[in-house]
PDB file of C-alpha atoms in Angstrom:
ATOM      1  CA  MET A  19      11.214  11.078  -8.449  1.00 81.00           C
ATOM      2  CA  THR A  20       7.913  12.937  -8.016  1.00 87.00           C
ATOM      3  CA  ARG A  21       5.132  12.154  -5.058  1.00 88.00           C
ATOM      4  CA  THR A  22       3.431   9.981  -8.121  1.00 90.00           C
ATOM      5  CA  THR A  23       6.116   8.342  -9.291  1.00 94.00           C
ATOM      6  CA  ASN A  24       7.244   7.127  -5.732  1.00 95.00           C
ATOM      7  CA  ALA A  25       3.510   6.103  -5.249  1.00 96.00           C
ATOM      8  CA  ARG A  26       3.092   4.260  -8.036  1.00 96.00           C
ATOM      9  CA  VAL A  27       6.058   2.275  -7.155  1.00 96.00           C
ATOM     10  CA  ALA A  28       5.517   1.911  -3.894  1.00 97.00           C
ATOM     11  CA  GLY A  29       2.015   0.628  -4.569  1.00 97.00           C
ATOM     12  CA  PHE A  30       3.232  -2.153  -7.103  1.00 96.00           C
ATOM     13  CA  THR A  31       6.333  -2.708  -5.474  1.00 96.00           C
ATOM     14  CA  PHE A  32       4.024  -3.882  -1.926  1.00 96.00           C
ATOM     15  CA  LEU A  33       1.357  -5.981  -3.716  1.00 96.00           C
ATOM     16  CA  PHE A  34       4.810  -7.688  -6.137  1.00 96.00           C
ATOM     17  CA  TYR A  35       6.654  -8.024  -2.096  1.00 96.00           C
ATOM     18  CA  ILE A  36       3.222  -9.701  -1.505  1.00 96.00           C
ATOM     19  CA  ALA A  37       3.315 -12.242  -4.288  1.00 96.00           C
ATOM     20  CA  ALA A  38       6.763 -13.722  -4.490  1.00 96.00           C
ATOM     21  CA  GLY A  39       7.308 -13.662  -0.525  1.00 95.00           C
ATOM     22  CA  VAL A  40       3.998 -15.803  -0.569  1.00 95.00           C
ATOM     23  CA  ALA A  41       4.941 -17.802  -3.352  1.00 96.00           C
ATOM     24  CA  GLY A  42       8.406 -18.248  -2.268  1.00 96.00           C
ATOM     25  CA  MET A  43       7.089 -19.736   1.326  1.00 95.00           C
ATOM     26  CA  VAL A  44       4.475 -22.033  -0.619  1.00 96.00           C
ATOM     27  CA  LEU A  45       7.803 -23.644  -2.896  1.00 96.00           C
ATOM     28  CA  PHE A  46      10.025 -24.108   0.022  1.00 96.00           C
ATOM     29  CA  ASP A  47       7.606 -25.325   2.556  1.00 94.00           C
ATOM     30  CA  GLY A  48       6.447 -27.978  -0.199  1.00 94.00           C
ATOM     31  CA  ALA A  49      11.148 -28.334  -0.734  1.00 93.00           C
ATOM     32  CA  THR A  50      10.794 -29.600   3.254  1.00 92.00           C
ATOM     33  CA  GLY A  51       7.284 -30.856   4.051  1.00 88.00           C
ATOM     34  CA  THR A  52       7.816 -34.034   5.983  1.00 87.00           C
ATOM     35  CA  GLU A  53       8.936 -35.322   9.385  1.00 88.00           C
ATOM     36  CA  GLY A  54      13.043 -35.232  10.281  1.00 91.00           C
ATOM     37  CA  ILE A  55      15.926 -34.174   8.898  1.00 92.00           C
ATOM     38  CA  ALA A  56      17.005 -36.546   7.107  1.00 90.00           C
ATOM     39  CA  GLY A  57      13.375 -36.803   4.913  1.00 92.00           C
ATOM     40  CA  LYS A  58      13.766 -33.148   4.487  1.00 93.00           C
ATOM     41  CA  LEU A  59      16.967 -33.340   3.074  1.00 92.00           C
ATOM     42  CA  ALA A  60      16.446 -36.405   1.105  1.00 90.00           C
ATOM     43  CA  ARG A  61      12.527 -34.162  -0.051  1.00 93.00           C
ATOM     44  CA  ILE A  62      15.422 -31.233  -1.192  1.00 93.00           C
ATOM     45  CA  GLY A  63      17.037 -32.906  -3.119  1.00 91.00           C
ATOM     46  CA  GLN A  64      13.950 -34.320  -5.071  1.00 92.00           C
ATOM     47  CA  HIS A  65      12.435 -30.636  -4.987  1.00 93.00           C
ATOM     48  CA  ALA A  66      15.284 -29.344  -6.338  1.00 94.00           C
ATOM     49  CA  SER A  67      13.856 -27.215  -9.245  1.00 95.00           C
ATOM     50  CA  ASP A  68      10.918 -25.516  -6.534  1.00 96.00           C
ATOM     51  CA  VAL A  69      14.499 -24.167  -4.073  1.00 96.00           C
ATOM     52  CA  ARG A  70      16.795 -23.000  -6.450  1.00 96.00           C
ATOM     53  CA  ILE A  71      13.255 -20.773  -7.462  1.00 97.00           C
ATOM     54  CA  THR A  72      12.722 -20.039  -3.912  1.00 96.00           C
ATOM     55  CA  VAL A  73      16.315 -18.753  -3.992  1.00 96.00           C
ATOM     56  CA  LEU A  74      15.354 -16.010  -7.439  1.00 97.00           C
ATOM     57  CA  LEU A  75      11.973 -15.069  -5.434  1.00 96.00           C
ATOM     58  CA  SER A  76      13.987 -14.579  -2.776  1.00 96.00           C
ATOM     59  CA  LEU A  77      16.800 -12.834  -4.171  1.00 95.00           C
ATOM     60  CA  LEU A  78      14.088 -10.440  -5.804  1.00 96.00           C
ATOM     61  CA  CYS A  79      12.692 -10.214  -2.207  1.00 95.00           C
ATOM     62  CA  CYS A  80      15.899  -8.398  -1.889  1.00 96.00           C
ATOM     63  CA  VAL A  81      15.478  -5.646  -4.426  1.00 95.00           C
ATOM     64  CA  VAL A  82      12.189  -5.107  -3.935  1.00 95.00           C
ATOM     65  CA  ALA A  83      12.362  -4.104  -0.829  1.00 95.00           C
ATOM     66  CA  LEU A  84      15.111  -1.830  -0.906  1.00 96.00           C
ATOM     67  CA  VAL A  85      13.090  -0.418  -4.234  1.00 97.00           C
ATOM     68  CA  LEU A  86       9.575  -0.089  -1.588  1.00 97.00           C
ATOM     69  CA  ALA A  87      11.902   1.026   1.156  1.00 97.00           C
ATOM     70  CA  ALA A  88      13.383   4.163  -1.443  1.00 97.00           C
ATOM     71  CA  ALA A  89       9.897   4.801  -2.654  1.00 97.00           C
ATOM     72  CA  LEU A  90       8.026   5.630   1.088  1.00 97.00           C
ATOM     73  CA  TYR A  91      10.842   7.177   1.614  1.00 97.00           C
ATOM     74  CA  GLY A  92      10.473   9.590  -1.286  1.00 95.00           C
ATOM     75  CA  ILE A  93       6.676   9.847   0.175  1.00 95.00           C
ATOM     76  CA  THR A  94       7.125  10.554   4.173  1.00 96.00           C
ATOM     77  CA  ARG A  95      10.346  13.115   4.314  1.00 94.00           C
ATOM     78  CA  ASP A  96       8.742  16.010   3.832  1.00 92.00           C
ATOM     79  CA  GLU A  97       6.499  14.807   6.620  1.00 94.00           C
ATOM     80  CA  ASP A  98      10.112  14.157   9.039  1.00 95.00           C
ATOM     81  CA  PRO A  99      13.240  13.443   7.439  1.00 95.00           C
ATOM     82  CA  ASP A 100      14.794  11.897  10.298  1.00 97.00           C
ATOM     83  CA  LEU A 101      11.697   9.014  10.807  1.00 97.00           C
ATOM     84  CA  ALA A 102      11.884   9.352   7.618  1.00 97.00           C
ATOM     85  CA  VAL A 103      15.445   8.056   7.475  1.00 97.00           C
ATOM     86  CA  LEU A 104      15.215   5.697  10.803  1.00 97.00           C
ATOM     87  CA  ALA A 105      11.932   3.633   9.006  1.00 97.00           C
ATOM     88  CA  LEU A 106      14.924   3.853   5.945  1.00 97.00           C
ATOM     89  CA  THR A 107      17.353   2.400   7.132  1.00 97.00           C
ATOM     90  CA  CYS A 108      15.223  -0.707   8.773  1.00 97.00           C
ATOM     91  CA  ARG A 109      13.991  -1.376   5.436  1.00 96.00           C
ATOM     92  CA  VAL A 110      17.623  -1.605   4.291  1.00 96.00           C
ATOM     93  CA  GLY A 111      18.063  -4.205   7.567  1.00 96.00           C
ATOM     94  CA  GLU A 112      15.169  -6.437   6.278  1.00 96.00           C
ATOM     95  CA  GLY A 113      16.385  -6.227   2.506  1.00 94.00           C
ATOM     96  CA  VAL A 114      19.284  -6.703   3.549  1.00 95.00           C
ATOM     97  CA  LEU A 115      19.465  -9.346   6.048  1.00 95.00           C
ATOM     98  CA  GLY A 116      16.998 -11.246   3.084  1.00 94.00           C
ATOM     99  CA  ALA A 117      19.979 -11.603   0.937  1.00 94.00           C
ATOM    100  CA  ILE A 118      22.380 -12.313   3.802  1.00 94.00           C
ATOM    101  CA  THR A 119      19.687 -15.279   5.271  1.00 94.00           C
ATOM    102  CA  MET A 120      19.696 -16.858   1.963  1.00 94.00           C
ATOM    103  CA  LEU A 121      22.957 -18.279   2.565  1.00 95.00           C
ATOM    104  CA  ALA A 122      21.113 -20.606   4.507  1.00 96.00           C
ATOM    105  CA  THR A 123      18.921 -22.036   1.373  1.00 95.00           C
ATOM    106  CA  LEU A 124      22.042 -22.256  -0.285  1.00 95.00           C
ATOM    107  CA  GLY A 125      23.657 -24.517   1.326  1.00 94.00           C
ATOM    108  CA  LEU A 126      20.247 -27.155   2.149  1.00 94.00           C
ATOM    109  CA  LEU A 127      20.275 -27.419  -1.507  1.00 94.00           C
ATOM    110  CA  TRP A 128      23.994 -28.000  -2.031  1.00 92.00           C
ATOM    111  CA  LEU A 129      23.003 -30.866   1.024  1.00 91.00           C
ATOM    112  CA  GLY A 130      19.966 -32.185  -0.270  1.00 90.00           C
ATOM    113  CA  THR A 131      21.276 -32.556  -3.692  1.00 88.00           C
ATOM    114  CA  ALA A 132      24.808 -34.072  -2.707  1.00 78.00           C
ATOM    115  CA  GLU A 133      25.714 -37.912  -3.697  1.00 62.00           C
ATOM    116  CA  ALA A 134      24.399 -39.553  -0.582  1.00 52.00           C
ATOM    117  CA  GLY A 135      27.898 -41.129  -1.139  1.00 47.00           C
ATOM    118  CA  ALA A 136      29.917 -37.745  -0.547  1.00 54.00           C
ATOM    119  CA  ARG A 137      29.272 -37.120   2.870  1.00 57.00           C
ATOM    120  CA  ASP A 138      28.076 -38.533   6.262  1.00 67.00           C
ATOM    121  CA  ALA A 139      25.273 -38.398   7.470  1.00 77.00           C
ATOM    122  CA  ALA A 140      25.747 -37.867  11.087  1.00 83.00           C
ATOM    123  CA  PRO A 141      27.279 -34.003  10.404  1.00 86.00           C
ATOM    124  CA  ALA A 142      24.620 -33.909   6.787  1.00 87.00           C
ATOM    125  CA  TYR A 143      21.963 -34.089   8.920  1.00 90.00           C
ATOM    126  CA  ALA A 144      22.876 -31.980  11.941  1.00 92.00           C
ATOM    127  CA  LEU A 145      24.145 -28.674   9.683  1.00 93.00           C
ATOM    128  CA  GLY A 146      20.976 -29.393   7.726  1.00 93.00           C
ATOM    129  CA  ALA A 147      18.857 -28.912  11.234  1.00 94.00           C
ATOM    130  CA  PHE A 148      21.181 -25.936  11.952  1.00 96.00           C
ATOM    131  CA  LEU A 149      20.513 -24.477   8.359  1.00 96.00           C
ATOM    132  CA  LEU A 150      16.422 -24.909   8.915  1.00 96.00           C
ATOM    133  CA  LYS A 151      17.241 -22.643  12.192  1.00 96.00           C
ATOM    134  CA  VAL A 152      19.237 -20.146  10.388  1.00 96.00           C
ATOM    135  CA  ARG A 153      16.519 -19.670   8.165  1.00 96.00           C
ATOM    136  CA  GLU A 154      13.806 -19.200  10.399  1.00 95.00           C
ATOM    137  CA  TRP A 155      15.702 -17.242  12.534  1.00 96.00           C
ATOM    138  CA  GLY A 156      16.798 -14.802  10.018  1.00 96.00           C
ATOM    139  CA  ASN A 157      13.431 -14.406   8.791  1.00 96.00           C
ATOM    140  CA  THR A 158      12.525 -13.799  11.691  1.00 97.00           C
ATOM    141  CA  ILE A 159      15.333 -10.595  12.877  1.00 97.00           C
ATOM    142  CA  GLY A 160      14.780  -9.449   9.586  1.00 96.00           C
ATOM    143  CA  ALA A 161      10.003  -9.355   9.969  1.00 97.00           C
ATOM    144  CA  ALA A 162      10.893  -7.488  13.535  1.00 97.00           C
ATOM    145  CA  LEU A 163      13.582  -5.174  11.214  1.00 97.00           C
ATOM    146  CA  PHE A 164       9.947  -4.419   8.391  1.00 97.00           C
ATOM    147  CA  SER A 165       8.037  -3.815  11.261  1.00 97.00           C
ATOM    148  CA  LEU A 166       9.574  -0.738  13.587  1.00 97.00           C
ATOM    149  CA  GLY A 167       9.867   0.272   9.201  1.00 97.00           C
ATOM    150  CA  SER A 168       6.436   0.202   8.865  1.00 97.00           C
ATOM    151  CA  THR A 169       5.540   1.226  12.005  1.00 98.00           C
ATOM    152  CA  LEU A 170       7.306   4.541  11.176  1.00 98.00           C
ATOM    153  CA  PHE A 171       6.342   4.515   8.161  1.00 98.00           C
ATOM    154  CA  SER A 172       2.536   4.600   9.255  1.00 97.00           C
ATOM    155  CA  TYR A 173       2.611   6.974  11.519  1.00 97.00           C
ATOM    156  CA  LEU A 174       3.789   9.333   8.693  1.00 97.00           C
ATOM    157  CA  LEU A 175       1.511   8.705   6.319  1.00 96.00           C
ATOM    158  CA  LEU A 176      -1.526   8.784   9.129  1.00 96.00           C
ATOM    159  CA  ARG A 177       0.489  12.078  10.691  1.00 95.00           C
ATOM    160  CA  GLY A 178       0.777  13.864   6.925  1.00 94.00           C
ATOM    161  CA  ARG A 179      -2.935  12.491   6.176  1.00 94.00           C
ATOM    162  CA  MET A 180      -1.536  11.397   3.625  1.00 95.00           C
ATOM    163  CA  VAL A 181      -3.960   8.107   2.900  1.00 96.00           C
ATOM    164  CA  PRO A 182      -7.137   7.482   4.538  1.00 96.00           C
ATOM    165  CA  VAL A 183      -6.908   8.275   8.205  1.00 96.00           C
ATOM    166  CA  ALA A 184      -8.403   4.735   8.944  1.00 97.00           C
ATOM    167  CA  LEU A 185      -5.686   2.916   6.736  1.00 97.00           C
ATOM    168  CA  ALA A 186      -3.248   4.427   8.389  1.00 97.00           C
ATOM    169  CA  TRP A 187      -4.313   3.255  11.890  1.00 98.00           C
ATOM    170  CA  LEU A 188      -4.713   0.029  10.311  1.00 98.00           C
ATOM    171  CA  GLY A 189      -1.046  -0.170   9.176  1.00 97.00           C
ATOM    172  CA  VAL A 190      -0.153   1.844  12.439  1.00 98.00           C
ATOM    173  CA  VAL A 191      -1.540  -1.251  14.197  1.00 98.00           C
ATOM    174  CA  ALA A 192      -0.600  -4.063  12.332  1.00 98.00           C
ATOM    175  CA  SER A 193       2.448  -2.761  12.074  1.00 98.00           C
ATOM    176  CA  VAL A 194       2.715  -2.725  16.316  1.00 98.00           C
ATOM    177  CA  LEU A 195       1.520  -5.831  16.566  1.00 97.00           C
ATOM    178  CA  LEU A 196       4.439  -8.047  14.874  1.00 98.00           C
ATOM    179  CA  VAL A 197       7.200  -5.260  16.470  1.00 97.00           C
ATOM    180  CA  LEU A 198       5.613  -6.611  20.507  1.00 97.00           C
ATOM    181  CA  GLY A 199       4.752 -10.103  18.935  1.00 97.00           C
ATOM    182  CA  LEU A 200       7.933 -10.997  16.415  1.00 97.00           C
ATOM    183  CA  PRO A 201      10.263 -10.636  19.484  1.00 96.00           C
ATOM    184  CA  LEU A 202       8.992 -12.855  21.872  1.00 96.00           C
ATOM    185  CA  GLN A 203       8.168 -16.009  18.656  1.00 96.00           C
ATOM    186  CA  LEU A 204      11.896 -15.367  18.415  1.00 95.00           C
ATOM    187  CA  ALA A 205      12.707 -15.258  22.389  1.00 95.00           C
ATOM    188  CA  GLY A 206      10.557 -18.732  22.441  1.00 92.00           C
ATOM    189  CA  PHE A 207       7.868 -17.040  24.454  1.00 95.00           C
ATOM    190  CA  LEU A 208       5.282 -17.201  21.415  1.00 93.00           C
ATOM    191  CA  GLY A 209       4.420 -20.119  19.465  1.00 90.00           C
ATOM    192  CA  GLY A 210       1.950 -21.903  17.833  1.00 91.00           C
ATOM    193  CA  PRO A 211      -1.059 -20.531  15.394  1.00 93.00           C
ATOM    194  CA  VAL A 212      -0.839 -16.731  16.855  1.00 94.00           C
ATOM    195  CA  THR A 213       2.914 -16.121  14.973  1.00 94.00           C
ATOM    196  CA  TRP A 214       0.407 -16.568  11.322  1.00 93.00           C
ATOM    197  CA  LEU A 215      -2.402 -14.692  12.879  1.00 95.00           C
ATOM    198  CA  MET A 216      -1.092 -11.884  14.099  1.00 97.00           C
ATOM    199  CA  TRP A 217       0.089 -11.714   9.895  1.00 97.00           C
ATOM    200  CA  LEU A 218      -2.804 -10.893   9.052  1.00 97.00           C
ATOM    201  CA  PRO A 219      -4.561  -7.067   9.847  1.00 97.00           C
ATOM    202  CA  MET A 220      -0.619  -6.791   7.939  1.00 97.00           C
ATOM    203  CA  LEU A 221      -2.040  -8.686   5.056  1.00 97.00           C
ATOM    204  CA  VAL A 222      -4.418  -6.791   4.635  1.00 97.00           C
ATOM    205  CA  PHE A 223      -3.622  -3.622   5.229  1.00 98.00           C
ATOM    206  CA  GLU A 224      -0.515  -4.050   2.721  1.00 97.00           C
ATOM    207  CA  VAL A 225      -2.400  -4.801   0.007  1.00 97.00           C
ATOM    208  CA  VAL A 226      -5.002  -2.545   0.397  1.00 97.00           C
ATOM    209  CA  LEU A 227      -2.427   0.825   0.547  1.00 97.00           C
ATOM    210  CA  GLY A 228      -0.752  -1.506  -1.878  1.00 97.00           C
ATOM    211  CA  LEU A 229      -3.960  -0.582  -4.082  1.00 97.00           C
ATOM    212  CA  TRP A 230      -4.525   2.298  -3.205  1.00 97.00           C
ATOM    213  CA  LEU A 231      -1.011   3.886  -3.712  1.00 96.00           C
ATOM    214  CA  LEU A 232      -1.852   2.451  -7.455  1.00 94.00           C
ATOM    215  CA  ILE A 233      -4.896   3.921  -8.433  1.00 94.00           C
ATOM    216  CA  LYS A 234      -5.458   7.282  -5.850  1.00 93.00           C
ATOM    217  CA  GLY A 235      -1.242   7.861  -5.039  1.00 92.00           C
ATOM    218  CA  VAL A 236      -0.804  10.451  -1.843  1.00 92.00           C
ATOM    219  CA  ALA A 237      -1.775  13.133  -0.819  1.00 88.00           C
ATOM    220  CA  THR A 238       0.787  15.996  -0.010  1.00 81.00           C
ATOM    221  CA  PRO A 239       1.416  15.948   3.760  1.00 74.00           C
ATOM    222  CA  ALA A 240      -0.351  17.774   5.937  1.00 64.00           C
ATOM    223  CA  ARG A 241       2.261  20.602   7.532  1.00 60.00           C
ATOM    224  CA  ARG A 242       2.123  22.357  10.599  1.00 49.00           C
TER     225      ARG A 242
END
């Protein structure tokens, strides 16, 4: 594909990825928004359709992540092919891990919709609690891969002056903030509101970058 086509594809997938990801998160949080694993499983059973839609959105996000990785690689490979490949690998890993993490969501859906008499309560609750943690861990690890790939892609966009310098710098700073914060969150050293506040700069960057790529495209890399 041409650089212009890659830019348009990347811009669209940036925005679509955000919309689908937020929609899936809202639906799943609504289907599990209660205290205790027993209540969560019961609520999943009551909102099974929302969880099924979440599964479809998650699968779609995995495919979109791969498309976005390929488009960003096509844009940045002329600046530094080695770094671009590394960034591509991180974003592909994010997509693949997202697909694997879906197994936890499917397991929770199966537990929530199973007949109460067909399962033992204590083992089912223990398994449900474990699957919720697996889903949380998988999402955090996938986000860590995303942040590393985003750091590299943002750096290449900045170095090649392919987008406005201020926008590229915002991407680098927002990505590095997640590169530092997500491992601490995964290890249990970071929690509370800061775990979602640190995503706000990235949200602003990706929305603005997506719109820029759709409307303006990318400049030719500044060759050294």
